[in-house]
Coordinates of C-alpha atoms and ligand atoms in Angstrom, one line a residue:
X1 CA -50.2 97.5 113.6
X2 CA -53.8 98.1 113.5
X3 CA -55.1 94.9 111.9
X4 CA -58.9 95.5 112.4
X5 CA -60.8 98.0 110.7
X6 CA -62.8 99.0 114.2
X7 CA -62.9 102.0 115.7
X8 CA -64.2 102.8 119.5
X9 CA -63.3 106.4 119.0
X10 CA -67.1 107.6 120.1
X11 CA -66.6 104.5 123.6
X12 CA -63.2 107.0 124.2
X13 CA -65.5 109.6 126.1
X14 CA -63.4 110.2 129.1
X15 CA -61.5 113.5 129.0
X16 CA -58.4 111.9 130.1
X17 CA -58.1 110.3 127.1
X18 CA -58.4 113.5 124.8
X19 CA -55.7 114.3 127.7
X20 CA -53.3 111.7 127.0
X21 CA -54.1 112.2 122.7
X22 CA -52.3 115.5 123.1
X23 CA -49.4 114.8 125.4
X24 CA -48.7 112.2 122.8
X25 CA -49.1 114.3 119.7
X26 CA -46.6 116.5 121.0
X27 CA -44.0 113.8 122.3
X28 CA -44.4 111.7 119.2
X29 CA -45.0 108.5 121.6
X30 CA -47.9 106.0 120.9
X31 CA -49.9 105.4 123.8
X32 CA -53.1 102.6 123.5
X33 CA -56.0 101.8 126.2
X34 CA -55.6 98.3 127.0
X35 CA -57.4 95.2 129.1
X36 CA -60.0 95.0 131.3
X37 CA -61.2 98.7 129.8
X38 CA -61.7 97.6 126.5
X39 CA -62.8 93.6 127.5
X40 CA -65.8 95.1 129.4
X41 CA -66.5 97.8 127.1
X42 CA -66.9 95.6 124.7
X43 CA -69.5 93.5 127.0
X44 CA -71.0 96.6 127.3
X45 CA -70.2 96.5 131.2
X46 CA -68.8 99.8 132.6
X47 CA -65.4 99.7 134.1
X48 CA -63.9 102.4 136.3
X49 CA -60.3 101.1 136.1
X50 CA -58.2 102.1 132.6
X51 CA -55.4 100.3 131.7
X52 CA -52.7 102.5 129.6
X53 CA -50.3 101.1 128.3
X54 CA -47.5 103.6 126.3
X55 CA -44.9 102.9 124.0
X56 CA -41.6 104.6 126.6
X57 CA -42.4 105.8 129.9
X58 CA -45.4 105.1 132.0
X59 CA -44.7 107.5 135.0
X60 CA -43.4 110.2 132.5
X61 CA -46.8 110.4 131.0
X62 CA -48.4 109.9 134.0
X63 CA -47.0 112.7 135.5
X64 CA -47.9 114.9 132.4
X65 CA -51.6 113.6 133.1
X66 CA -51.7 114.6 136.4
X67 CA -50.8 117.7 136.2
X68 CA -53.7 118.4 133.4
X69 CA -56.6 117.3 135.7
X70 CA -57.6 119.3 138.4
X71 CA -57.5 117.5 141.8
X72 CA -56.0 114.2 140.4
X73 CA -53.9 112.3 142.9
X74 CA -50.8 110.8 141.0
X75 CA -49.3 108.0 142.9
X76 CA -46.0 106.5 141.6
X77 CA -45.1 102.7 141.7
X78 CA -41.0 103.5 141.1
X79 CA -40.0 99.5 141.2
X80 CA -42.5 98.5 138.9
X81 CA -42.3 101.1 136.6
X82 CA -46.3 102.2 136.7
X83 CA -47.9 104.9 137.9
X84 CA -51.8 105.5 139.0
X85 CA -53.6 108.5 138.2
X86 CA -56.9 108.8 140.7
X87 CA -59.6 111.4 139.2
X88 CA -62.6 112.1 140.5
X89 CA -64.5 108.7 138.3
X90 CA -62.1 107.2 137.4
X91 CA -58.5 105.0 138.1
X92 CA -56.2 105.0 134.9
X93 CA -52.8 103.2 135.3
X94 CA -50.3 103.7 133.2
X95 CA -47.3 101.4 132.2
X96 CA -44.4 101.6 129.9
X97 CA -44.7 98.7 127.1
X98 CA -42.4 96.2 128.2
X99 CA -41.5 92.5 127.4
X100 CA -41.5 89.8 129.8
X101 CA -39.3 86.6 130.4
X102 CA -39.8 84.5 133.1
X103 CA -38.0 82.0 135.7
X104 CA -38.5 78.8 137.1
X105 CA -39.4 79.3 140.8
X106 CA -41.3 82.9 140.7
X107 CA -43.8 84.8 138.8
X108 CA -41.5 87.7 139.3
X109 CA -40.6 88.4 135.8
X110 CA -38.0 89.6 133.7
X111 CA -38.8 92.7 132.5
X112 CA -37.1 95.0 129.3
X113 CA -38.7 97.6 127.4
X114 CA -40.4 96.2 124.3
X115 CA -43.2 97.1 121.8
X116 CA -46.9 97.1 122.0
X117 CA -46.7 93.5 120.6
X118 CA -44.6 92.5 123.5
X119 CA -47.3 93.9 125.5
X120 CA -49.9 92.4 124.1
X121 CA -47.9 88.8 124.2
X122 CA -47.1 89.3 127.8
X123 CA -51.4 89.5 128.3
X124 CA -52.9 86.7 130.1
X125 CA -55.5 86.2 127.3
X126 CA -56.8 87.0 124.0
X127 CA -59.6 88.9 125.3
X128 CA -57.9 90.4 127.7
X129 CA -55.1 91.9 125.1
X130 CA -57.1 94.0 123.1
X131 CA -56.1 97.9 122.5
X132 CA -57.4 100.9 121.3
X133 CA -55.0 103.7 119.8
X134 CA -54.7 106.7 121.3
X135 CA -52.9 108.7 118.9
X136 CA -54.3 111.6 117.2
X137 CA -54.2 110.2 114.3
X138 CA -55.7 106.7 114.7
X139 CA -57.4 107.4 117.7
X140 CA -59.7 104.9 119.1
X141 CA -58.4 102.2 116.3
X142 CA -58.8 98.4 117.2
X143 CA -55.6 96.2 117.8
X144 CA -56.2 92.8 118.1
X145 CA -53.8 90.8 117.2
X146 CA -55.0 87.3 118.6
X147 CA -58.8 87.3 117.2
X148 CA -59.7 88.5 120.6
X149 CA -62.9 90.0 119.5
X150 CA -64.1 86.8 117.8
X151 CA -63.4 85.1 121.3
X152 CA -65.6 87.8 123.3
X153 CA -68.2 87.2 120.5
X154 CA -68.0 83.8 121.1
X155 CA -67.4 83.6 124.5
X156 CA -64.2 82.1 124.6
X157 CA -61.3 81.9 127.1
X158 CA -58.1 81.4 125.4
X159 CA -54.0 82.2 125.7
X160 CA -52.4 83.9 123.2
X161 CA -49.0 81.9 123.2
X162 CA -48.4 78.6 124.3
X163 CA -51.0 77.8 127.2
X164 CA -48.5 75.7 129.0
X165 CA -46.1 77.9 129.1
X166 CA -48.2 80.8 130.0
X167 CA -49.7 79.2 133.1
X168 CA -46.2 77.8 134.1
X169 CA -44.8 81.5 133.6
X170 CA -47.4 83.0 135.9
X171 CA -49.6 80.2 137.4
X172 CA -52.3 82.4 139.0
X173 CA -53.6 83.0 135.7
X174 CA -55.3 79.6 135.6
X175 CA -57.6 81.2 139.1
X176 CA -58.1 84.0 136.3
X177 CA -59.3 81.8 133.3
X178 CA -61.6 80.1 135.8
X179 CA -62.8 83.4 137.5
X180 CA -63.4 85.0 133.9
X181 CA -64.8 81.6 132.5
X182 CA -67.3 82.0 135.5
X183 CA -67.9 85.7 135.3
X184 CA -68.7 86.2 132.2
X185 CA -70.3 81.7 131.4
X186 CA -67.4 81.9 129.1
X187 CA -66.0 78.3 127.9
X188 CA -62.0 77.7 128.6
X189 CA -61.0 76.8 125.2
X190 CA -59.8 72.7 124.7
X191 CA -56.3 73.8 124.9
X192 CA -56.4 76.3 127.2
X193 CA -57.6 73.8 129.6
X194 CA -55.3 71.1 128.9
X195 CA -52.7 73.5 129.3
X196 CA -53.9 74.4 133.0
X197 CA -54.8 70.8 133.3
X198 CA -50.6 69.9 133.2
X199 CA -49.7 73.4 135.0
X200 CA -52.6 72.6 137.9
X201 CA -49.5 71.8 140.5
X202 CA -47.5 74.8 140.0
X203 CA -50.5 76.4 141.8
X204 CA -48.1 75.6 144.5
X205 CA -45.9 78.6 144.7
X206 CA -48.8 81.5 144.5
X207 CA -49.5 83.3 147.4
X208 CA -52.5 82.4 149.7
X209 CA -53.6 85.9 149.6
X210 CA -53.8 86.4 145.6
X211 CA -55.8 82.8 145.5
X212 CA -58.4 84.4 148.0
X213 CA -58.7 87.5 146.2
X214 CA -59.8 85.7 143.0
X215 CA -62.1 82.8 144.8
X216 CA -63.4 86.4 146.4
X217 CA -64.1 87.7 142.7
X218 CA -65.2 84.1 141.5
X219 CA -67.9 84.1 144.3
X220 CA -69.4 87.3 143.4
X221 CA -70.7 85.8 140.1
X222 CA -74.2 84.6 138.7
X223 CA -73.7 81.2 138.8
X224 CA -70.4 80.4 141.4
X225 CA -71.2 76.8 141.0
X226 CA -69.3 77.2 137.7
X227 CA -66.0 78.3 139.2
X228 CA -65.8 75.1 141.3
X229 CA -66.6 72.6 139.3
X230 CA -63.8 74.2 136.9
X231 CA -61.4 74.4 139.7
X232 CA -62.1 70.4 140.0
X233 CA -62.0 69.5 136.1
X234 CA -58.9 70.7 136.3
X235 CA -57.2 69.1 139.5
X236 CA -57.2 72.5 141.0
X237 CA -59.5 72.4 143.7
X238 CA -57.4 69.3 145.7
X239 CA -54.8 72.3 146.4
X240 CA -57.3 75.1 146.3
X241 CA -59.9 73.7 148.8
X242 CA -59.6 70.1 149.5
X243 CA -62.3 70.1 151.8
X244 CA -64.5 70.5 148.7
X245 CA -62.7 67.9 146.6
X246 CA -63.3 65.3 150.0
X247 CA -67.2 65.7 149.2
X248 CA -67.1 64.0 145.8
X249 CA -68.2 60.7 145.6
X250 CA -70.6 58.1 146.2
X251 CA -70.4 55.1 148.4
X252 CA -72.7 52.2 147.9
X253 CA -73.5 49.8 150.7
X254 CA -76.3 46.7 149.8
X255 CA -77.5 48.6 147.0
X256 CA -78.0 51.8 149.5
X257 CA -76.0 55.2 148.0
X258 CA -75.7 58.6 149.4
X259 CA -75.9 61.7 147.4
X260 CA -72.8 62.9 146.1
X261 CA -72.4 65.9 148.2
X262 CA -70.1 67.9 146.5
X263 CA -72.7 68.7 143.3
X264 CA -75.1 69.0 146.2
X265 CA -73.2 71.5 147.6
X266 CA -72.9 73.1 144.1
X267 CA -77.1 73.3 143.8
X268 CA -77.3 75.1 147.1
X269 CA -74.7 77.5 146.4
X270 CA -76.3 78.5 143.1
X271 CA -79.4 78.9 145.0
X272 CA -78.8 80.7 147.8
X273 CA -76.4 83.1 144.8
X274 CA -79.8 83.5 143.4
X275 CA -81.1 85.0 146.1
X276 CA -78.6 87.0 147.5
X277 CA -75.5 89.0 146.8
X278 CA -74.1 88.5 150.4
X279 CA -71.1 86.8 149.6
X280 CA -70.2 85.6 153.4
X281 CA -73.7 83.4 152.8
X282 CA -72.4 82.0 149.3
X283 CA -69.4 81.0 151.8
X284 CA -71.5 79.5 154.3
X285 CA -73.6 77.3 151.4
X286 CA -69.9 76.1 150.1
X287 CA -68.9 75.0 153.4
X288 CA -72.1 73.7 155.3
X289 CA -71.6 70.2 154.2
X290 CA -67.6 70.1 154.5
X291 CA -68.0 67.9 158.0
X292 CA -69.9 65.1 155.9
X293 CA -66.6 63.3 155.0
X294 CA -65.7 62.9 158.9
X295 CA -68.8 62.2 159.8
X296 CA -70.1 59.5 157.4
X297 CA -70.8 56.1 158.7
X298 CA -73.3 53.5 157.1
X299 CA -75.8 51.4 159.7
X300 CA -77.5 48.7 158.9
X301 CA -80.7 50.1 160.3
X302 CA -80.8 53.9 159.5
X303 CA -78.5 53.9 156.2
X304 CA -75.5 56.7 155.5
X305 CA -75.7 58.9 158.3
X306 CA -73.7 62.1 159.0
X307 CA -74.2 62.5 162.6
X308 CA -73.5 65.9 163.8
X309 CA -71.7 66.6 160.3
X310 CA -72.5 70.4 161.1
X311 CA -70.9 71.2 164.4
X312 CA -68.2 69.3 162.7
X313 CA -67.9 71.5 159.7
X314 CA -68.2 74.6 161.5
X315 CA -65.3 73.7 163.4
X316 CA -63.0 73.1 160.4
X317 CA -64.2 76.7 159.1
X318 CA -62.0 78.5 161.5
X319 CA -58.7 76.6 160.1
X320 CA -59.6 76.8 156.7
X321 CA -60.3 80.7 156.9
X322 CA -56.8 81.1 158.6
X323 CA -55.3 79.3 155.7
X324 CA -56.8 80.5 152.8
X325 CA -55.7 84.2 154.1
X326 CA -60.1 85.0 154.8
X327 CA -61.1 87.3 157.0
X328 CA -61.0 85.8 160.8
X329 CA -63.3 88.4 161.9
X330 CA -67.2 88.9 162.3
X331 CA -67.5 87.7 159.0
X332 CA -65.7 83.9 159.8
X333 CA -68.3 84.2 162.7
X334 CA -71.1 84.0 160.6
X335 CA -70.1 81.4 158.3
X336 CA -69.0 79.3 161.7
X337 CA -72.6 79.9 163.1
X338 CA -75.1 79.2 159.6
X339 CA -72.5 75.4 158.8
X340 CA -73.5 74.7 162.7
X341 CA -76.8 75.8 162.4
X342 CA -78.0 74.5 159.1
X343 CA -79.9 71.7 160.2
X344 CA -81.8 73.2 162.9
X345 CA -84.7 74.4 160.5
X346 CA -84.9 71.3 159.0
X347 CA -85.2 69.4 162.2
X348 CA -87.8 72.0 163.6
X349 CA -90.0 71.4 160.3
X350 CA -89.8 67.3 160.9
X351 CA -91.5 67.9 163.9
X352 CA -94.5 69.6 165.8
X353 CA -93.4 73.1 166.0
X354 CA -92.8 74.0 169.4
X355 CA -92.8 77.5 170.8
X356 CA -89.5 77.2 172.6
X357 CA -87.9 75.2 170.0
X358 CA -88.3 77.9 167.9
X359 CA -87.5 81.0 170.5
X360 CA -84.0 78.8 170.8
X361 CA -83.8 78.9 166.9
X362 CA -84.4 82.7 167.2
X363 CA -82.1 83.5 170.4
X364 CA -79.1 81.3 168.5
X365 CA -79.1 82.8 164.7
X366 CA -80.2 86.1 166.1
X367 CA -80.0 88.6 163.2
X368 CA -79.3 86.3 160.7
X369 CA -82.3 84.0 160.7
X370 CA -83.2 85.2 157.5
X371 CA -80.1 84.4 156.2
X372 CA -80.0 81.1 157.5
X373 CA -83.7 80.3 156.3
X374 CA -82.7 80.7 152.9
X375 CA -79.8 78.2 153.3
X376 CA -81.8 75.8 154.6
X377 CA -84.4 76.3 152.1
X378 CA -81.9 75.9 149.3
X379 CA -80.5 73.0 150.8
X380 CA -83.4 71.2 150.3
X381 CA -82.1 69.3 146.9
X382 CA -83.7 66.2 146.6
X383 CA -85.1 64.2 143.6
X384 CA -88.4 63.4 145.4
X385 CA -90.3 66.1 144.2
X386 CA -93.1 65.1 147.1
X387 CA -90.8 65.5 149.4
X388 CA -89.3 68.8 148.5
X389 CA -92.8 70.6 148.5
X390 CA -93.4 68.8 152.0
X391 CA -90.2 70.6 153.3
X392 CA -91.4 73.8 152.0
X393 CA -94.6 73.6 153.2
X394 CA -93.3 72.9 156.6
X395 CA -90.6 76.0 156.2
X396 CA -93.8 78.3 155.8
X397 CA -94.8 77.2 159.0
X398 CA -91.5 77.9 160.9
X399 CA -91.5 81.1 158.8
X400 CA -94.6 82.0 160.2
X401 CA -93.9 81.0 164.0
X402 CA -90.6 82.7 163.4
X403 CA -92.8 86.1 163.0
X404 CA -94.9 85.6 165.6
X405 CA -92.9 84.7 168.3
X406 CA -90.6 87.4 167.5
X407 CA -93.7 90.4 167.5
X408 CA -94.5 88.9 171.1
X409 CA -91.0 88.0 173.1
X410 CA -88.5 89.7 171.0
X411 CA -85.9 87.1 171.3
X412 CA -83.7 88.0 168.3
X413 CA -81.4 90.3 170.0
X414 CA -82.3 88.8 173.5
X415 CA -80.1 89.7 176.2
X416 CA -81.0 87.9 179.6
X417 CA -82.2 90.6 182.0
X418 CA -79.9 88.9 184.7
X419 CA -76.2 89.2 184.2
X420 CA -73.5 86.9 185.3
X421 CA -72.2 89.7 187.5
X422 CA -75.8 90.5 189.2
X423 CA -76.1 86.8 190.1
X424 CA -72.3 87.1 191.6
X425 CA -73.4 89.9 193.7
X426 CA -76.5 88.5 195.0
X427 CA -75.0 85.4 196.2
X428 CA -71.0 86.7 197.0
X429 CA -70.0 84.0 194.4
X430 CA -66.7 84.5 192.5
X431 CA -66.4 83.5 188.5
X432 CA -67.5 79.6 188.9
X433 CA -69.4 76.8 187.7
X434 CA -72.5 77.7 189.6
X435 CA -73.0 81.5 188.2
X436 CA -72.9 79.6 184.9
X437 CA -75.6 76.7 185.5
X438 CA -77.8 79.6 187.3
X439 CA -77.4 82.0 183.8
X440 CA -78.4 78.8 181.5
X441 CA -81.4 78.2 183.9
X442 CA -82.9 81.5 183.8
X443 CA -81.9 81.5 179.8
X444 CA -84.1 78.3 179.7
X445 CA -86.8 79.0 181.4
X446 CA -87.5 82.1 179.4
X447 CA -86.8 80.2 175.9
X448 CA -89.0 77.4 177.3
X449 CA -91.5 80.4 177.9
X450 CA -91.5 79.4 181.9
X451 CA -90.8 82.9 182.8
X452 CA -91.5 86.1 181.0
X453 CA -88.2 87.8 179.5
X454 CA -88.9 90.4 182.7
X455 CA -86.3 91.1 185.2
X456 CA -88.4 90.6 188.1
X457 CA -89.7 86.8 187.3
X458 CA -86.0 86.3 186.3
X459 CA -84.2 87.2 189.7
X460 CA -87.2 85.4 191.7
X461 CA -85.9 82.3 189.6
X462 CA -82.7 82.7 190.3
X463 CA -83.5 83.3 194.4
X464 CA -85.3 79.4 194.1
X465 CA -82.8 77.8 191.5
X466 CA -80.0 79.5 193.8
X467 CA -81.2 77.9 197.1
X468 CA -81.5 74.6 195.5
X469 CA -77.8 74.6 195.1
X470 CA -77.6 75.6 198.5
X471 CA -76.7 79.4 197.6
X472 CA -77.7 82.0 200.0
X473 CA -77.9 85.6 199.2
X474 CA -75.8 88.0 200.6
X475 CA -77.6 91.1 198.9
X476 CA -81.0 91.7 197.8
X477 CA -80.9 93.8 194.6
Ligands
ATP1 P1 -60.9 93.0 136.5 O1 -60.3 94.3 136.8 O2 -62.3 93.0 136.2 O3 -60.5 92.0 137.6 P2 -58.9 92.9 134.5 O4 -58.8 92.1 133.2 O5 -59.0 94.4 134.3 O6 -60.2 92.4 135.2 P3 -56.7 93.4 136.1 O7 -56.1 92.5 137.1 O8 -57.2 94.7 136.5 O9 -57.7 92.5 135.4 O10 -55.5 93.5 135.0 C1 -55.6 94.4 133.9 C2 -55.0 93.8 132.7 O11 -53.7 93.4 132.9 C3 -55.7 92.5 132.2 O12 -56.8 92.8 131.4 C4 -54.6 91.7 131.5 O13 -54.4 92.2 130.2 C5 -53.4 92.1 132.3 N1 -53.1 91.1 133.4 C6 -53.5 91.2 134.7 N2 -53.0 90.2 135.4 C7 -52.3 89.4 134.5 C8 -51.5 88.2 134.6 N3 -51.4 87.6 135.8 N4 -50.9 87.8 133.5 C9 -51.0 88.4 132.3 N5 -51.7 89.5 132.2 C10 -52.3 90.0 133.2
MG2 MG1 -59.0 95.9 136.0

């Protein structure tokens, strides 16, 4: 069934494919590249995984393959039927064609052998069902049964069957739509969307871990900004991330409205994605307003305020990590410490810049000032164009200090040069309240630029801040 004149043949570079032409042309079998390979070739992006997809048995050919390449690593997937061939630049899986049927309360499907048709049917869209022959004799031939081309052309995400049923079948492929949509700024086709508009609740029984690794994917792209407001036409993002969902909205007290934080939030993600790949910092702009909702209160006097909205939000990161399957490692760490910190800039630029305030700016973010400068800077949304170019102006100036405080005290990677343990020792103290209040003074007085950052000013501090708690020494370091 090759119902497009096309032909890839000279896109069918990679000797494994010249490999798999003549295993073919001496089993009789058809065999077609399928997928993700021939989506992005198509988008003239370079992908390293293959997709094969042959007409009988995936690990029998795979096995054949193997054994052709030098130094391929076959691995074999016996309950699913698959098989993965690793070479040296490439990944190529192969897969018998099969035919699909699926239950109620799983995406587990029914699986029989079937045609390359059924294979294409069982795709989760039209641009992602596309195949190129592999056989001798039609090699690198076009199938595309479902206009799949003119979509890519036209930038279109659409099902090939029924969208309803598709997305009910397997609901995780409405994350994909909106992770392709937002990948490539493709448009979800009417239907389409109305399909995963009805199907939105069955989102329900897919694993945490499969809805992270496509918000992961989503994140990495140009604009991520897309991918959420998708998530919410659709009445996704309520199940996905409801934190997100709370920000939407505007309340109005005596003619006095708030911004509606959740498009806010979408701005500063898109900048900060603009100017940097680090995904854990698109994170951190996602979540740095999410205590707002808690937080909100109007007064007659000041207006909407959102009083300490980001030591609330970095609090609900650690609970919303743990759910959403995220890593709970360094990388939750960060995100934790730019929501809390987010503010701190701002409030430094409001007001004379101190020395010290900004040594304690430097001695909190620590290596990730940077990171959290840009942040700040891109949270900076507001209509009043004066007022943005004030900001910035002022962020220069904290820039600035930044650099010059750090060439002269080095606080970024600060450690006190008095330990808990020396001030235990000097004074015969056990763990307690007082080796604490004596470690925050002598952190104090050298952010407040009292004291050098020098070990002898430091334990002379301690020796007078020690005997006014009535401490006496025991042992002279
Ligand atoms: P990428 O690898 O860039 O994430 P891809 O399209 O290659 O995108 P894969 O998950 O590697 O995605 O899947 C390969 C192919 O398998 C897809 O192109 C599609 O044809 C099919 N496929 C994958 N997941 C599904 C699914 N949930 N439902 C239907 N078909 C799917
Ligand atoms: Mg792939």
């Amino acid at each position: 069934m090759t119902d497009n004149k096309r032909n890839f043949a000279e896109a069918l570079q990679h000797p494994v494919f010249g490999t798999i032409r003549d295993i073919i042309e001496s089993t009789g079998e058809e065999a077609y590249v399928i997928g993700g390979f021939v989506r992005d070739l198509l988008l003239s992006k370079k992908s390293k995984d293959i997709d094969v997809v042959v007409v009988g048995s995936g690990i029998a050919l795979a096995e054949k393959v193997a054994k052709h390449h030098r130094g391929a690593h076959l691995a074999v997937y016996k309950s699913f039927g698959t098989a993965m061939v690793r070479l040296r630049d490439a990944e190529v899986e192969f897969v018998g064609a099969r035919k699909e049927s699926y239950r109620a309360n799983s995406r587990k499907p029914i699986v029989e052998d079937g045609t390359l048709e059924d294979d294409q049917n069982r795709r989760d869209f039209t641009i992602n069902a596309l195949a190129l022959s592999l056989r001798a004799e039609t090699f690198g031939d076009f199938v595309d049964p479902f206009g799949g081309y003119d979509d890519l052309k036209n930038g279109i995400i659409r099902t090939p069957l029924d969208p309803v049923i598709t997305f009910s079948d397997d609901p995780l492929r409405m994350l994909r739509a909106i992770r392709f949509a937002t990948r490539f700024g493709f448009t979800i086709e009417d239907n389409t969307l109305n399909g995963i508009q009805q199907t939105a609740k069955r989102i329900e029984i897919i694993s945490k871990e499969r809805i992270a690794e496509e918000l992961m994917k989503m994140m990495t792209a140009q604009y991520p900004s897309m991918g959420f407001k998708l998530l919410d036409k659709v009445g996704l993002l309520e199940y996905v991330l409801p934190e997100l969902k709370a920000l939407k909205g505007v309340d109005k007290v005596g003619g006095r409205a708030h911004k509606d934080n959740f498009y806010h939030t979408m701005t500063v993600l898109d900048t900060v994605a603009a100017k940097s790949e680090n995904i854990w910092l698109r994170w951190a702009a996602l979540f740095h307003d999410i205590g707002k909702p808690r937080t909100k209160h109007y007064d007659e006097r000041l207006g909407w305020t959102f009083h300490n909205h980001n030591f609330v939000g970095s609090r609900m990161i650690p609970g919303i990590f743990r759910r959403m399957k995220f890593p709970t490692d360094e990388r939750m760490h960060y995100v934790e410490k730019l929501v809390d910190l987010h503010m701190r800039p701002i409030i430094l630029s409001e007001d004379e810049v101190t020395d010290s305030a900004v040594r304690r700016l430097l001695f909190e973010a620590g290596d990730d000032i940077e990171d959290l400068m840009s942040l700040c800077e891109a949270d900076i949304t507001s209509k009043n164009e004066e007022k943005v170019q004030r900001y910035l102006r002022n962020f220069k100036i904290v820039r600035r200090k930044l650099k010059e405080i750090e060439e002269k005290d080095h606080i970024r990677n600060f450690q006190p040069p008095i330990t808990g343990e020396m001030i235990m020792d000097s004074f015969g103290l056990a763990p307690s309240r007082e080796v604490g209040i004596l470690k925050n003074a002598i952190k104090d007085a050298i952010l407040d630029g009292i004291i050098h950052n020098d070990y002898t000013e430091a334990y002379e501090l301690m020796v007078k801040k020690g005997a006014e708690l009535g401490l006496k020494l025991v042992k002279e370091q």
